[in-house]
Amino acid sequence: MDRSTGRPASTGGAAENRIVVGGALIHRGRVLAARRSAPAEVAGRWEFPGGKAEPGESETEALERELMEELGVRARALTRLPGAWLVRPGLELRLWAAELLAGDPRPLQDHDELRWLGPAELADVEWLEHDREVLPEVARLLAAP
């Protein structure tokens, strides 16, 4: 059993899914939401920013790199949030809580707007489905002291 996913461990038959990491970037009791500008089928919807892990890169390394590339910030991955989603065949999304260490987020890649949302504002944007599913966990994180 793979302890990180709760699924049976790979037996080496089918190709493994490539991992995509998303970050619920938390700062001062709020979480950062990013509005997609591309591709067309998701443009205008909101997500937790991130991207694909490179071969040999851990999920935490990938998230920290992607947040620097997409937002221009230094962040630290904290804990993986429950769940995993098949974004498309061969591509599995895993979401992580992360904390902002340095920088002011800017939409540098794949996004045209950013918003800091408090617990009462999480439903104010139109989330991509897989990101919406983790909102109860994000709300719990924001409510924690």
XYZ file of N, CA, C and O in Angstrom:
580
model
N 0.849 -1.174 0.000
C 0.000 0.000 0.000
C 0.894 1.236 0.000
O 1.821 1.337 0.793
N 0.618 2.186 -0.892
C 1.345 3.452 -0.934
C 0.765 4.357 0.150
O -0.382 4.761 0.087
N 1.575 4.674 1.168
C 1.062 5.426 2.317
C 0.716 6.864 1.955
O -0.096 7.479 2.624
N 1.307 7.424 0.919
C 1.002 8.812 0.565
C -0.321 8.945 -0.178
O -0.939 10.001 -0.156
N -0.772 7.874 -0.835
C -2.025 7.959 -1.588
C -3.114 7.060 -1.042
O -4.270 7.231 -1.378
N -2.742 6.051 -0.201
C -3.733 5.115 0.296
C -4.147 4.087 -0.735
O -5.090 3.343 -0.547
N -3.435 4.037 -1.855
C -3.758 3.094 -2.925
C -2.755 1.953 -2.929
O -1.665 2.080 -2.397
N -3.118 0.852 -3.576
C -2.141 -0.236 -3.684
C -0.863 0.277 -4.343
O -0.912 1.116 -5.236
N 0.271 -0.196 -3.891
C 1.548 0.196 -4.477
C 1.619 -0.295 -5.913
O 1.037 -1.311 -6.267
N 2.353 0.452 -6.718
C 2.507 0.096 -8.115
C 3.221 -1.245 -8.252
O 4.161 -1.523 -7.534
N 2.761 -2.037 -9.195
C 3.412 -3.314 -9.459
C 4.301 -3.228 -10.690
O 4.842 -4.226 -11.129
N 4.404 -2.016 -11.247
C 5.289 -1.833 -12.392
C 4.628 -2.118 -13.723
O 5.268 -1.998 -14.739
N 3.342 -2.467 -13.747
C 2.656 -2.755 -14.993
C 2.355 -1.486 -15.774
O 3.086 -1.109 -16.665
N 1.289 -0.800 -15.436
C 0.898 0.408 -16.145
C 1.831 1.551 -15.767
O 2.417 1.575 -14.687
N 1.942 2.507 -16.671
C 2.776 3.676 -16.405
C 2.181 4.477 -15.248
O 0.965 4.561 -15.093
N 3.062 5.020 -14.425
C 2.634 5.855 -13.302
C 2.083 7.172 -13.836
O 2.535 7.672 -14.866
N 1.141 7.744 -13.089
C 0.657 9.070 -13.438
C 1.734 10.101 -13.135
O 2.476 9.964 -12.164
N 1.814 11.123 -13.951
C 2.686 12.258 -13.639
C 1.961 13.095 -12.593
O 0.754 13.286 -12.665
N 2.697 13.604 -11.621
C 2.095 14.336 -10.520
C 2.076 15.835 -10.816
O 3.062 16.411 -11.276
N 0.939 16.441 -10.546
C 0.775 17.891 -10.577
C 0.501 18.305 -9.138
O -0.322 17.682 -8.458
N 1.200 19.333 -8.676
C 0.988 19.816 -7.316
C 0.348 21.189 -7.362
O 0.681 22.015 -8.209
N -0.611 21.407 -6.462
C -1.226 22.714 -6.300
C -1.007 23.163 -4.872
O -0.956 22.332 -3.958
N -0.884 24.464 -4.679
C -0.603 24.977 -3.349
C -1.677 25.902 -2.822
O -1.992 26.914 -3.447
N -2.240 25.526 -1.673
C -3.119 26.430 -0.931
C -2.172 27.311 -0.119
O -1.774 26.975 0.999
N -1.751 28.427 -0.717
C -0.760 29.319 -0.128
C -1.442 30.200 0.917
O -2.302 31.019 0.587
N -1.038 30.008 2.160
C -1.696 30.673 3.285
C -0.792 31.761 3.851
O 0.419 31.548 4.013
N -1.402 32.924 4.114
C -0.667 34.053 4.694
C -1.651 34.935 5.454
O -2.663 35.359 4.897
N -1.361 35.143 6.730
C -2.172 36.026 7.578
C -3.654 35.661 7.580
O -4.524 36.524 7.450
N -3.936 34.366 7.684
C -5.313 33.902 7.792
C -6.112 33.894 6.510
O -7.330 33.728 6.523
N -5.425 34.058 5.382
C -6.093 34.025 4.082
C -5.350 33.073 3.154
O -4.192 32.747 3.385
N -6.041 32.633 2.098
C -5.435 31.725 1.121
C -5.483 32.400 -0.247
O -6.422 33.147 -0.558
N -4.467 32.127 -1.061
C -4.370 32.739 -2.379
C -5.109 31.905 -3.420
O -4.873 30.699 -3.548
N -5.989 32.565 -4.169
C -6.677 31.946 -5.304
C -6.143 32.615 -6.573
O -5.885 33.819 -6.587
N -5.973 31.824 -7.629
C -5.440 32.321 -8.894
C -6.427 31.997 -10.015
O -6.875 30.858 -10.139
N -6.757 33.016 -10.819
C -7.692 32.800 -11.942
C -6.911 32.404 -13.188
O -5.988 33.090 -13.617
N -7.286 31.257 -13.772
C -6.624 30.727 -14.966
C -6.866 31.641 -16.160
O -7.971 32.113 -16.379
N -5.824 31.838 -16.960
C -5.960 32.565 -18.219
C -5.877 31.613 -19.412
O -6.235 31.983 -20.519
N -5.426 30.385 -19.169
C -5.295 29.374 -20.226
C -5.202 28.019 -19.550
O -4.875 27.949 -18.368
N -5.482 26.937 -20.267
C -6.072 26.842 -21.595
C -7.538 27.279 -21.595
O -8.140 27.470 -20.542
N -8.084 27.411 -22.788
C -9.421 27.978 -22.963
C -10.499 27.270 -22.149
O -11.399 27.913 -21.614
N -10.391 25.930 -22.005
C -11.457 25.190 -21.314
C -11.528 25.495 -19.815
O -12.532 25.198 -19.180
N -10.489 26.081 -19.239
C -10.521 26.427 -17.807
C -10.298 27.919 -17.554
O -10.321 28.358 -16.406
N -10.084 28.690 -18.610
C -9.849 30.128 -18.455
C -11.024 30.773 -17.721
O -12.183 30.451 -17.975
N -10.702 31.649 -16.778
C -11.720 32.349 -15.997
C -12.109 31.639 -14.708
O -12.776 32.223 -13.857
N -11.701 30.390 -14.546
C -11.977 29.652 -13.309
C -10.788 29.786 -12.379
O -9.680 30.088 -12.800
N -11.014 29.535 -11.100
C -10.007 29.759 -10.061
C -9.426 28.442 -9.561
O -10.110 27.414 -9.562
N -8.161 28.511 -9.122
C -7.464 27.323 -8.649
C -6.427 27.710 -7.610
O -6.140 28.890 -7.404
N -5.857 26.682 -6.995
C -4.672 26.841 -6.181
C -3.496 26.660 -7.140
O -3.415 25.642 -7.817
N -2.598 27.651 -7.246
C -1.539 27.584 -8.252
C -0.550 26.455 -8.011
O -0.391 25.973 -6.888
N 0.126 26.061 -9.073
C 1.119 24.999 -9.000
C 1.440 24.500 -10.391
O 1.239 25.205 -11.368
N 1.925 23.262 -10.467
C 2.260 22.710 -11.772
C 2.849 21.317 -11.651
O 2.846 20.711 -10.579
N 3.366 20.837 -12.759
C 3.861 19.458 -12.852
C 5.209 19.294 -12.146
O 6.086 20.139 -12.276
N 5.344 18.183 -11.436
C 6.635 17.813 -10.855
C 7.533 17.296 -11.972
O 7.088 16.559 -12.855
N 8.787 17.703 -11.924
C 9.774 17.218 -12.886
C 10.286 15.850 -12.427
O 10.230 15.537 -11.231
N 10.794 15.031 -13.358
C 11.349 13.731 -12.962
C 12.414 13.902 -11.885
O 13.280 14.773 -11.978
N 12.324 13.091 -10.819
C 13.281 13.136 -9.728
C 13.018 14.216 -8.697
O 13.730 14.320 -7.705
N 12.011 15.029 -8.910
C 11.691 16.132 -8.006
C 10.600 15.687 -7.041
O 9.622 15.064 -7.446
N 10.745 15.989 -5.754
C 9.696 15.642 -4.789
C 8.505 16.582 -4.985
O 8.620 17.638 -5.627
N 7.374 16.207 -4.426
C 6.193 17.062 -4.519
C 6.447 18.412 -3.867
O 6.038 19.446 -4.402
N 7.126 18.420 -2.727
C 7.375 19.696 -2.045
C 8.333 20.567 -2.858
O 8.110 21.780 -2.981
N 9.364 19.965 -3.432
C 10.293 20.730 -4.275
C 9.560 21.304 -5.485
O 9.769 22.463 -5.854
N 8.692 20.495 -6.093
C 7.942 20.945 -7.261
C 7.026 22.112 -6.904
O 6.962 23.107 -7.637
N 6.327 22.009 -5.784
C 5.419 23.084 -5.394
C 6.183 24.381 -5.137
O 5.794 25.443 -5.629
N 7.265 24.293 -4.405
C 8.037 25.497 -4.094
C 8.602 26.132 -5.363
O 8.577 27.350 -5.537
N 9.077 25.310 -6.305
C 9.579 25.829 -7.591
C 8.461 26.460 -8.405
O 8.598 27.561 -8.938
N 7.330 25.749 -8.488
C 6.208 26.261 -9.284
C 5.664 27.583 -8.732
O 5.308 28.477 -9.499
N 5.591 27.729 -7.412
C 5.094 28.981 -6.838
C 6.055 30.130 -7.134
O 5.618 31.261 -7.363
N 7.348 29.848 -7.188
C 8.322 30.874 -7.580
C 8.130 31.246 -9.051
O 8.083 32.418 -9.406
N 7.986 30.236 -9.919
C 7.842 30.496 -11.350
C 6.527 31.200 -11.678
O 6.501 32.120 -12.488
N 5.418 30.752 -11.080
C 4.102 31.287 -11.425
C 3.752 32.586 -10.710
O 2.984 33.383 -11.229
N 4.297 32.770 -9.497
C 3.889 33.911 -8.672
C 5.045 34.808 -8.246
O 4.815 35.887 -7.702
N 6.280 34.346 -8.412
C 7.432 35.129 -7.996
C 7.628 35.192 -6.491
O 8.173 36.169 -5.982
N 7.189 34.144 -5.773
C 7.307 34.142 -4.311
C 8.084 32.923 -3.836
O 8.127 31.897 -4.497
N 8.684 33.087 -2.655
C 9.286 31.948 -1.962
C 8.247 31.424 -0.991
O 7.658 32.196 -0.225
N 8.034 30.125 -1.029
C 7.037 29.491 -0.162
C 7.591 28.173 0.341
O 8.542 27.626 -0.227
N 6.982 27.673 1.405
C 7.359 26.361 1.946
C 6.120 25.483 1.961
O 5.091 25.859 2.511
N 6.242 24.301 1.356
C 5.162 23.315 1.406
C 5.075 22.791 2.833
O 6.091 22.480 3.450
N 3.857 22.674 3.366
C 3.658 22.238 4.743
C 3.137 20.818 4.824
O 3.842 19.921 5.265
N 1.900 20.599 4.422
C 1.287 19.273 4.511
C 0.428 19.023 3.286
O -0.188 19.944 2.748
N 0.392 17.760 2.899
C -0.469 17.384 1.784
C -1.904 17.317 2.277
O -2.197 16.782 3.346
N -2.815 17.871 1.493
C -4.234 17.861 1.825
C -4.855 16.555 1.331
O -4.357 15.944 0.384
N -5.947 16.118 1.955
C -6.562 14.844 1.554
C -7.055 14.868 0.105
O -7.551 15.886 -0.363
N -6.903 13.737 -0.556
C -7.446 13.566 -1.899
C -6.386 13.615 -2.982
O -5.272 14.094 -2.781
N -6.750 13.100 -4.124
C -5.954 13.142 -5.349
C -6.945 13.062 -6.492
O -7.951 12.359 -6.395
N -6.688 13.790 -7.591
C -7.646 13.892 -8.684
C -6.952 13.641 -10.009
O -5.872 14.178 -10.259
N -7.577 12.841 -10.842
C -7.078 12.622 -12.189
C -7.546 13.812 -13.027
O -8.735 13.966 -13.302
N -6.614 14.689 -13.368
C -6.929 15.892 -14.135
C -7.260 15.503 -15.573
O -8.193 16.017 -16.175
N -6.471 14.594 -16.098
C -6.698 13.959 -17.409
C -5.880 12.685 -17.380
O -5.049 12.510 -16.482
N -6.098 11.780 -18.305
C -5.347 10.519 -18.251
C -3.839 10.768 -18.141
O -3.272 11.560 -18.892
N -3.225 10.132 -17.134
C -1.792 10.236 -16.940
C -1.337 11.406 -16.084
O -0.147 11.584 -15.856
N -2.278 12.233 -15.596
C -1.923 13.429 -14.835
C -2.755 13.496 -13.559
O -3.970 13.646 -13.619
N -2.094 13.333 -12.404
C -2.784 13.301 -11.113
C -2.438 14.530 -10.280
O -1.267 14.832 -10.068
N -3.461 15.233 -9.812
C -3.295 16.430 -8.989
C -3.294 16.078 -7.511
O -4.149 15.317 -7.040
N -2.335 16.648 -6.794
C -2.274 16.550 -5.331
C -2.125 17.969 -4.795
O -1.284 18.731 -5.280
N -2.938 18.312 -3.805
C -2.919 19.661 -3.246
C -2.209 19.688 -1.898
O -2.346 18.760 -1.098
N -1.488 20.758 -1.672
C -0.681 20.944 -0.466
C -1.007 22.286 0.172
O -1.270 23.265 -0.534
N -0.951 22.344 1.491
C -0.948 23.619 2.198
C 0.488 24.133 2.135
O 1.443 23.359 2.219
N 0.641 25.434 1.966
C 1.961 26.048 1.904
C 1.896 27.407 2.592
O 0.826 28.005 2.696
N 3.056 27.868 3.046
C 3.099 29.191 3.667
C 3.986 30.113 2.852
O 5.003 29.683 2.300
N 3.593 31.371 2.777
C 4.360 32.384 2.083
C 5.545 32.779 2.953
O 5.372 33.118 4.127
N 6.751 32.705 2.399
C 7.965 33.084 3.133
C 8.455 34.473 2.736
O 8.884 35.242 3.588
N 8.413 34.780 1.434
C 8.918 36.070 0.963
C 8.325 36.397 -0.402
O 8.087 35.511 -1.215
N 8.097 37.682 -0.613
C 7.621 38.159 -1.908
C 6.152 38.527 -1.889
O 5.418 38.181 -0.967
N 5.760 39.243 -2.916
C 4.379 39.666 -3.114
C 3.880 38.959 -4.372
O 4.385 39.232 -5.464
N 2.920 38.023 -4.243
C 2.501 37.234 -5.415
C 2.009 38.104 -6.571
O 1.267 39.073 -6.362
N 2.463 37.730 -7.768
C 2.030 38.382 -9.004
C 1.680 37.275 -10.003
O 2.350 36.246 -10.029
N 0.680 37.494 -10.857
C 0.326 36.460 -11.853
C 1.298 36.467 -13.027
O 1.107 37.166 -13.998
N 2.368 35.679 -12.931
C 3.425 35.671 -13.939
C 3.171 34.680 -15.067
O 3.594 34.922 -16.199
N 2.540 33.535 -14.769
C 2.294 32.495 -15.775
C 0.922 31.882 -15.555
O 0.560 31.566 -14.423
N 0.167 31.711 -16.636
C -1.078 30.933 -16.634
C -2.237 31.550 -15.851
O -3.303 30.952 -15.762
N -2.049 32.728 -15.255
C -3.104 33.371 -14.470
C -3.182 34.848 -14.837
O -2.186 35.436 -15.244
N -4.384 35.434 -14.687
C -4.531 36.863 -14.970
C -5.011 37.665 -13.762
O -5.077 38.882 -13.832
N -5.320 36.974 -12.666
C -5.747 37.678 -11.458
C -5.483 36.792 -10.246
O -5.592 35.562 -10.329
N -5.133 37.431 -9.144
C -4.935 36.741 -7.873
C -5.826 37.403 -6.839
O -6.056 38.600 -6.903
N -6.289 36.603 -5.865
C -7.095 37.129 -4.755
C -6.757 36.397 -3.475
O -6.683 35.175 -3.461
N -6.576 37.153 -2.400
C -6.448 36.567 -1.068
C -7.844 36.430 -0.502
O -8.598 37.414 -0.458
N -8.218 35.225 -0.080
C -9.565 34.950 0.424
C -9.503 34.483 1.872
O -8.718 33.598 2.211
N -10.370 35.063 2.705
C -10.521 34.599 4.068
C -11.524 33.455 4.105
O -12.160 33.133 3.081
N -11.720 32.840 5.266
C -12.622 31.677 5.366
C -14.030 31.955 4.851
O -14.631 31.096 4.204
N -14.562 33.138 5.086
C -15.930 33.461 4.664
C -16.018 33.797 3.181
O -17.121 33.936 2.644
N -14.872 33.921 2.501
C -14.865 34.315 1.090
C -14.539 33.172 0.135
O -14.482 33.380 -1.071
N -14.335 31.974 0.658
C -13.906 30.862 -0.188
C -14.904 30.535 -1.298
O -14.508 30.057 -2.365
N -16.167 30.798 -1.085
C -17.182 30.493 -2.098
C -17.410 31.662 -3.065
O -18.264 31.576 -3.940
N -16.632 32.731 -2.934
C -16.836 33.928 -3.755
C -16.287 33.816 -5.172
O -16.553 34.680 -5.996
N -15.502 32.788 -5.462
C -14.937 32.622 -6.800
C -15.382 31.277 -7.365
O -15.758 30.373 -6.621
N -15.338 31.171 -8.683
C -15.737 29.921 -9.351
C -14.516 29.017 -9.489
O -13.717 29.144 -10.416
N -14.368 28.095 -8.526
C -13.226 27.196 -8.456
C -13.319 26.096 -9.509
O -14.417 25.653 -9.860
N -12.163 25.617 -9.955
C -12.120 24.367 -10.704
C -12.606 23.268 -9.765
O -12.393 23.344 -8.551
N -13.250 22.257 -10.281
C -13.911 21.243 -9.453
C -12.995 20.610 -8.420
O -13.344 20.503 -7.254
N -11.811 20.151 -8.827
C -10.929 19.470 -7.878
C -10.459 20.408 -6.773
O -10.294 19.986 -5.644
N -10.274 21.689 -7.066
C -9.880 22.641 -6.028
C -11.052 22.903 -5.071
O -10.845 23.024 -3.867
N -12.256 22.948 -5.609
C -13.452 23.151 -4.775
C -13.606 22.030 -3.750
O -13.999 22.260 -2.611
N -13.256 20.809 -4.143
C -13.425 19.666 -3.241
C -12.571 19.756 -1.984
O -12.911 19.173 -0.963
N -11.468 20.481 -2.025
C -10.580 20.580 -0.867
C -10.875 21.815 -0.010
O -10.263 22.005 1.040
N -11.846 22.642 -0.399
C -12.143 23.866 0.347
C -12.498 23.635 1.820
O -12.070 24.430 2.667
N -13.239 22.583 2.185
C -13.495 22.381 3.617
C -12.204 22.220 4.425
O -12.091 22.754 5.531
N -11.229 21.523 3.867
C -9.940 21.366 4.554
C -9.201 22.700 4.634
O -8.605 23.041 5.647
N -9.242 23.484 3.559
C -8.602 24.792 3.559
C -9.260 25.705 4.590
O -8.583 26.406 5.338
N -10.582 25.656 4.679
C -11.300 26.462 5.685
C -10.854 26.090 7.086
O -10.660 26.978 7.942
N -10.635 24.805 7.347
C -10.150 24.362 8.666
C -8.754 24.926 8.935
O -8.450 25.359 10.050
N -7.892 24.926 7.927
C -6.552 25.471 8.087
C -6.591 26.963 8.407
O -5.831 27.459 9.240
N -7.485 27.679 7.733
C -7.585 29.127 7.941
C -8.141 29.453 9.315
O -7.816 30.489 9.887
N -8.953 28.565 9.857
C -9.560 28.789 11.173
C -8.628 28.416 12.308
O -8.852 28.802 13.455
N -7.571 27.673 12.000
C -6.633 27.229 13.056
C -5.865 28.423 13.607
O -5.549 29.353 12.867
N -5.548 28.395 14.907
C -4.823 29.524 15.496
C -3.402 29.621 14.980
O -2.817 28.695 14.532
